[in-house]
PDB file of C-alpha atoms in Angstrom:
ATOM      1  CA  MET N   1     -45.153-137.740 -15.300  1.00 70.00           C
ATOM      2  CA  SER N   2     -42.058-138.068 -17.467  1.00 80.00           C
ATOM      3  CA  THR N   3     -38.518-137.157 -16.479  1.00 83.00           C
ATOM      4  CA  VAL N   4     -38.531-134.231 -18.909  1.00 81.00           C
ATOM      5  CA  GLU N   5     -41.645-132.763 -17.311  1.00 82.00           C
ATOM      6  CA  SER N   6     -40.347-133.200 -13.766  1.00 83.00           C
ATOM      7  CA  ASP N   7     -37.009-131.621 -14.739  1.00 85.00           C
ATOM      8  CA  TYR N   8     -38.901-128.690 -16.229  1.00 86.00           C
ATOM      9  CA  LEU N   9     -40.981-128.212 -13.086  1.00 85.00           C
ATOM     10  CA  ARG N  10     -37.945-128.517 -10.801  1.00 85.00           C
ATOM     11  CA  ARG N  11     -35.999-126.023 -12.885  1.00 85.00           C
ATOM     12  CA  TRP N  12     -38.634-123.309 -13.183  1.00 86.00           C
ATOM     13  CA  ILE N  13     -40.962-123.614 -10.194  1.00 88.00           C
ATOM     14  CA  GLY N  14     -39.246-125.958  -7.759  1.00 90.00           C
ATOM     15  CA  GLU N  15     -37.737-123.307  -5.496  1.00 92.00           C
ATOM     16  CA  PRO N  16     -40.665-120.862  -5.435  1.00 94.00           C
ATOM     17  CA  ILE N  17     -43.332-123.548  -4.969  1.00 94.00           C
ATOM     18  CA  THR N  18     -41.327-125.150  -2.151  1.00 94.00           C
ATOM     19  CA  GLU N  19     -41.010-121.785  -0.412  1.00 95.00           C
ATOM     20  CA  ALA N  20     -44.723-121.012  -0.932  1.00 96.00           C
ATOM     21  CA  LEU N  21     -45.820-124.399   0.448  1.00 95.00           C
ATOM     22  CA  THR N  22     -43.461-124.064   3.423  1.00 96.00           C
ATOM     23  CA  GLU N  23     -44.796-120.626   4.290  1.00 96.00           C
ATOM     24  CA  ALA N  24     -48.400-121.738   3.858  1.00 96.00           C
ATOM     25  CA  ALA N  25     -47.777-124.680   6.179  1.00 95.00           C
ATOM     26  CA  LEU N  26     -46.227-122.383   8.800  1.00 96.00           C
ATOM     27  CA  LYS N  27     -48.892-119.630   8.634  1.00 96.00           C
ATOM     28  CA  ARG N  28     -51.918-121.897   8.058  1.00 96.00           C
ATOM     29  CA  PRO N  29     -54.067-119.317   6.199  1.00 96.00           C
ATOM     30  CA  ASN N  30     -57.873-119.806   5.895  1.00 96.00           C
ATOM     31  CA  ASP N  31     -57.574-120.188   2.104  1.00 96.00           C
ATOM     32  CA  PRO N  32     -54.196-121.835   1.409  1.00 96.00           C
ATOM     33  CA  ILE N  33     -54.716-121.995  -2.383  1.00 96.00           C
ATOM     34  CA  GLU N  34     -55.341-118.256  -2.619  1.00 97.00           C
ATOM     35  CA  TYR N  35     -52.403-117.635  -0.244  1.00 96.00           C
ATOM     36  CA  ILE N  36     -50.050-119.761  -2.401  1.00 96.00           C
ATOM     37  CA  ALA N  37     -51.329-118.116  -5.619  1.00 96.00           C
ATOM     38  CA  LEU N  38     -50.771-114.600  -4.228  1.00 97.00           C
ATOM     39  CA  TRP N  39     -47.394-115.633  -2.793  1.00 96.00           C
ATOM     40  CA  LEU N  40     -46.292-116.912  -6.224  1.00 96.00           C
ATOM     41  CA  LEU N  41     -47.496-113.696  -7.923  1.00 96.00           C
ATOM     42  CA  LYS N  42     -45.533-111.616  -5.413  1.00 97.00           C
ATOM     43  CA  TYR N  43     -42.493-113.865  -5.946  1.00 96.00           C
ATOM     44  CA  LYS N  44     -42.688-113.263  -9.717  1.00 95.00           C
ATOM     45  CA  GLU N  45     -43.015-109.485  -9.223  1.00 96.00           C
ATOM     46  CA  ASN N  46     -39.988-109.504  -6.923  1.00 96.00           C
ATOM     47  CA  GLU N  47     -37.947-111.525  -9.440  1.00 95.00           C
ATOM     48  CA  GLU N  48     -38.835-109.091 -12.248  1.00 96.00           C
ATOM     49  CA  ARG N  49     -37.987-106.102 -10.034  1.00 97.00           C
ATOM     50  CA  LEU N  50     -34.621-107.658  -9.118  1.00 96.00           C
ATOM     51  CA  ARG N  51     -33.850-108.307 -12.813  1.00 96.00           C
ATOM     52  CA  ALA N  52     -34.750-104.718 -13.669  1.00 96.00           C
ATOM     53  CA  GLU N  53     -32.599-103.382 -10.812  1.00 96.00           C
ATOM     54  CA  LYS N  54     -29.674-105.502 -11.948  1.00 95.00           C
ATOM     55  CA  ALA N  55     -30.033-104.281 -15.531  1.00 95.00           C
ATOM     56  CA  ASN N  56     -30.319-100.713 -14.257  1.00 96.00           C
ATOM     57  CA  ALA N  57     -27.220-101.117 -12.088  1.00 95.00           C
ATOM     58  CA  GLU N  58     -25.270-102.411 -15.085  1.00 96.00           C
ATOM     59  CA  THR N  59     -26.472 -99.472 -17.183  1.00 96.00           C
ATOM     60  CA  VAL N  60     -25.515 -97.023 -14.431  1.00 96.00           C
ATOM     61  CA  ALA N  61     -22.065 -98.609 -14.078  1.00 95.00           C
ATOM     62  CA  THR N  62     -21.492 -98.447 -17.830  1.00 96.00           C
ATOM     63  CA  GLU N  63     -22.653 -94.834 -17.979  1.00 96.00           C
ATOM     64  CA  LYS N  64     -20.495 -93.906 -14.974  1.00 96.00           C
ATOM     65  CA  LYS N  65     -17.445 -95.458 -16.608  1.00 96.00           C
ATOM     66  CA  ARG N  66     -18.158 -93.592 -19.851  1.00 96.00           C
ATOM     67  CA  LEU N  67     -18.543 -90.292 -17.977  1.00 96.00           C
ATOM     68  CA  GLU N  68     -15.288 -90.873 -16.084  1.00 96.00           C
ATOM     69  CA  GLU N  69     -13.476 -91.537 -19.358  1.00 96.00           C
ATOM     70  CA  GLU N  70     -14.961 -88.368 -20.868  1.00 96.00           C
ATOM     71  CA  ALA N  71     -13.926 -86.362 -17.795  1.00 96.00           C
ATOM     72  CA  GLN N  72     -10.393 -87.770 -18.053  1.00 96.00           C
ATOM     73  CA  LYS N  73     -10.188 -86.862 -21.748  1.00 96.00           C
ATOM     74  CA  ARG N  74     -11.567 -83.391 -21.011  1.00 96.00           C
ATOM     75  CA  ALA N  75      -8.972 -82.887 -18.261  1.00 96.00           C
ATOM     76  CA  GLU N  76      -6.177 -84.009 -20.600  1.00 96.00           C
ATOM     77  CA  LEU N  77      -7.379 -81.609 -23.309  1.00 96.00           C
ATOM     78  CA  GLU N  78      -7.607 -78.736 -20.837  1.00 96.00           C
ATOM     79  CA  GLU N  79      -4.082 -79.479 -19.600  1.00 96.00           C
ATOM     80  CA  GLU N  80      -2.792 -79.556 -23.182  1.00 96.00           C
ATOM     81  CA  GLN N  81      -4.546 -76.240 -23.947  1.00 96.00           C
ATOM     82  CA  ARG N  82      -3.064 -74.682 -20.801  1.00 95.00           C
ATOM     83  CA  ARG N  83       0.430 -75.905 -21.721  1.00 95.00           C
ATOM     84  CA  ILE N  84       0.104 -74.555 -25.273  1.00 96.00           C
ATOM     85  CA  ALA N  85      -1.168 -71.225 -23.951  1.00 95.00           C
ATOM     86  CA  GLU N  86       1.818 -70.979 -21.595  1.00 94.00           C
ATOM     87  CA  GLU N  87       4.245 -71.791 -24.417  1.00 94.00           C
ATOM     88  CA  ASN N  88       2.625 -69.209 -26.686  1.00 94.00           C
ATOM     89  CA  ALA N  89       2.734 -66.583 -23.921  1.00 94.00           C
ATOM     90  CA  ALA N  90       6.433 -67.287 -23.305  1.00 93.00           C
ATOM     91  CA  LYS N  91       7.202 -67.052 -27.038  1.00 94.00           C
ATOM     92  CA  GLN N  92       5.256 -63.817 -27.320  1.00 94.00           C
ATOM     93  CA  CYS N  93       7.098 -62.377 -24.320  1.00 93.00           C
ATOM     94  CA  VAL N  94      10.496 -63.225 -25.858  1.00 93.00           C
ATOM     95  CA  GLU N  95       9.471 -61.758 -29.215  1.00 93.00           C
ATOM     96  CA  THR N  96       8.182 -58.581 -27.538  1.00 93.00           C
ATOM     97  CA  CYS N  97      11.394 -58.160 -25.555  1.00 93.00           C
ATOM     98  CA  LEU N  98      13.474 -58.703 -28.699  1.00 92.00           C
ATOM     99  CA  ARG N  99      11.426 -56.149 -30.686  1.00 93.00           C
ATOM    100  CA  ARG N 100      11.675 -53.646 -27.841  1.00 93.00           C
ATOM    101  CA  ALA N 101      15.452 -54.106 -27.685  1.00 90.00           C
ATOM    102  CA  GLU N 102      15.794 -53.707 -31.461  1.00 90.00           C
ATOM    103  CA  ILE N 103      13.694 -50.531 -31.340  1.00 91.00           C
ATOM    104  CA  GLU N 104      15.813 -49.102 -28.518  1.00 88.00           C
ATOM    105  CA  LEU N 105      18.952 -49.953 -30.446  1.00 88.00           C
ATOM    106  CA  ALA N 106      17.615 -48.350 -33.624  1.00 87.00           C
ATOM    107  CA  LEU N 107      16.573 -45.219 -31.732  1.00 87.00           C
ATOM    108  CA  ALA N 108      19.967 -44.957 -30.099  1.00 84.00           C
ATOM    109  CA  GLU N 109      21.737 -45.290 -33.467  1.00 84.00           C
ATOM    110  CA  GLN N 110      19.364 -42.757 -35.010  1.00 85.00           C
ATOM    111  CA  ASN N 111      20.165 -40.234 -32.296  1.00 84.00           C
ATOM    112  CA  ASN N 112      23.887 -40.959 -32.743  1.00 77.00           C
ATOM    113  CA  GLU N 113      24.048 -42.082 -29.165  1.00 63.00           C
ATOM    114  CA  LYS N 114      25.932 -44.971 -27.796  1.00 59.00           C
ATOM    115  CA  PRO N 115      23.308 -47.619 -27.189  1.00 52.00           C
ATOM    116  CA  ASP N 116      22.804 -49.099 -23.779  1.00 56.00           C
ATOM    117  CA  GLU N 117      25.166 -52.082 -23.567  1.00 59.00           C
ATOM    118  CA  THR N 118      22.468 -54.354 -22.149  1.00 59.00           C
ATOM    119  CA  VAL N 119      20.260 -53.664 -25.173  1.00 53.00           C
ATOM    120  CA  VAL N 120      23.088 -54.443 -27.595  1.00 54.00           C
ATOM    121  CA  ASP N 121      23.930 -57.587 -25.655  1.00 63.00           C
ATOM    122  CA  LYS N 122      20.307 -58.774 -25.679  1.00 59.00           C
ATOM    123  CA  VAL N 123      19.893 -58.255 -29.416  1.00 58.00           C
ATOM    124  CA  GLY N 124      23.255 -59.864 -30.127  1.00 62.00           C
ATOM    125  CA  GLU N 125      22.477 -62.849 -27.893  1.00 67.00           C
ATOM    126  CA  GLU N 126      19.090 -63.392 -29.536  1.00 60.00           C
ATOM    127  CA  LYS N 127      20.598 -63.241 -33.012  1.00 58.00           C
ATOM    128  CA  ASN N 128      23.430 -65.577 -31.996  1.00 62.00           C
ATOM    129  CA  GLU N 129      20.979 -68.070 -30.485  1.00 64.00           C
ATOM    130  CA  LYS N 130      18.904 -68.115 -33.674  1.00 57.00           C
ATOM    131  CA  SER N 131      22.047 -68.440 -35.768  1.00 57.00           C
ATOM    132  CA  ASN N 132      23.352 -71.279 -33.580  1.00 59.00           C
ATOM    133  CA  GLU N 133      20.008 -73.069 -33.824  1.00 59.00           C
ATOM    134  CA  ASN N 134      20.133 -72.850 -37.613  1.00 52.00           C
ATOM    135  CA  ILE N 135      23.726 -74.132 -37.683  1.00 58.00           C
ATOM    136  CA  THR N 136      22.902 -76.997 -35.317  1.00 57.00           C
ATOM    137  CA  ASN N 137      19.843 -77.953 -37.365  1.00 52.00           C
ATOM    138  CA  THR N 138      21.902 -77.849 -40.574  1.00 51.00           C
ATOM    139  CA  GLU N 139      24.656 -80.001 -39.023  1.00 55.00           C
ATOM    140  CA  ASN N 140      22.114 -82.491 -37.710  1.00 53.00           C
ATOM    141  CA  ASN N 141      20.516 -82.748 -41.137  1.00 50.00           C
ATOM    142  CA  ALA N 142      23.940 -83.168 -42.773  1.00 48.00           C
ATOM    143  CA  ASN N 143      24.935 -85.873 -40.263  1.00 50.00           C
ATOM    144  CA  ASP N 144      21.702 -87.717 -40.959  1.00 51.00           C
ATOM    145  CA  GLU N 145      22.507 -87.838 -44.665  1.00 48.00           C
ATOM    146  CA  LYS N 146      26.092 -89.242 -44.342  1.00 48.00           C
ATOM    147  CA  PRO N 147      26.590 -92.909 -45.199  1.00 48.00           C
ATOM    148  CA  GLU N 148      27.660 -95.082 -42.287  1.00 52.00           C
ATOM    149  CA  ASN N 149      30.951 -96.232 -43.811  1.00 50.00           C
ATOM    150  CA  VAL N 150      32.330 -92.668 -44.317  1.00 48.00           C
ATOM    151  CA  GLU N 151      34.614 -91.442 -41.542  1.00 52.00           C
ATOM    152  CA  GLU N 152      34.790 -87.813 -40.565  1.00 50.00           C
ATOM    153  CA  THR N 153      38.127 -86.053 -40.913  1.00 52.00           C
ATOM    154  CA  THR N 154      39.072 -83.359 -38.440  1.00 46.00           C
TER     155      THR N 154
END
């Protein structure tokens, strides 16, 4: 027998045949050839089952990871939707309050009554805030457009 053949046999059947022969020697069955043949068949079935279980475990782990990532993305989207809904509700509440105050002010002026000071203050504050935002945005845009070497004069 050549070295190549003995290396092949050692690599592929060395361990299982050694185990089968050891067990046959210990148990001393009536038909040792049949016992070794059946033992080797069972060994092969066990090896295939272990390979399949390993592949299945890898598939399960990959699928679990994918599902966890999807759940994380879903949670992030739900959080973003909740935040947007809260912002929209707050904006709508402010707009409703402002409209209500403007209507009360208009009704008071129409009836030639002195409007409730809190209503006038609310409307005035809202208009001032919007005006200040526009001024600030305009100044910011103007500052962005100035060259660096120009100094401001005050």
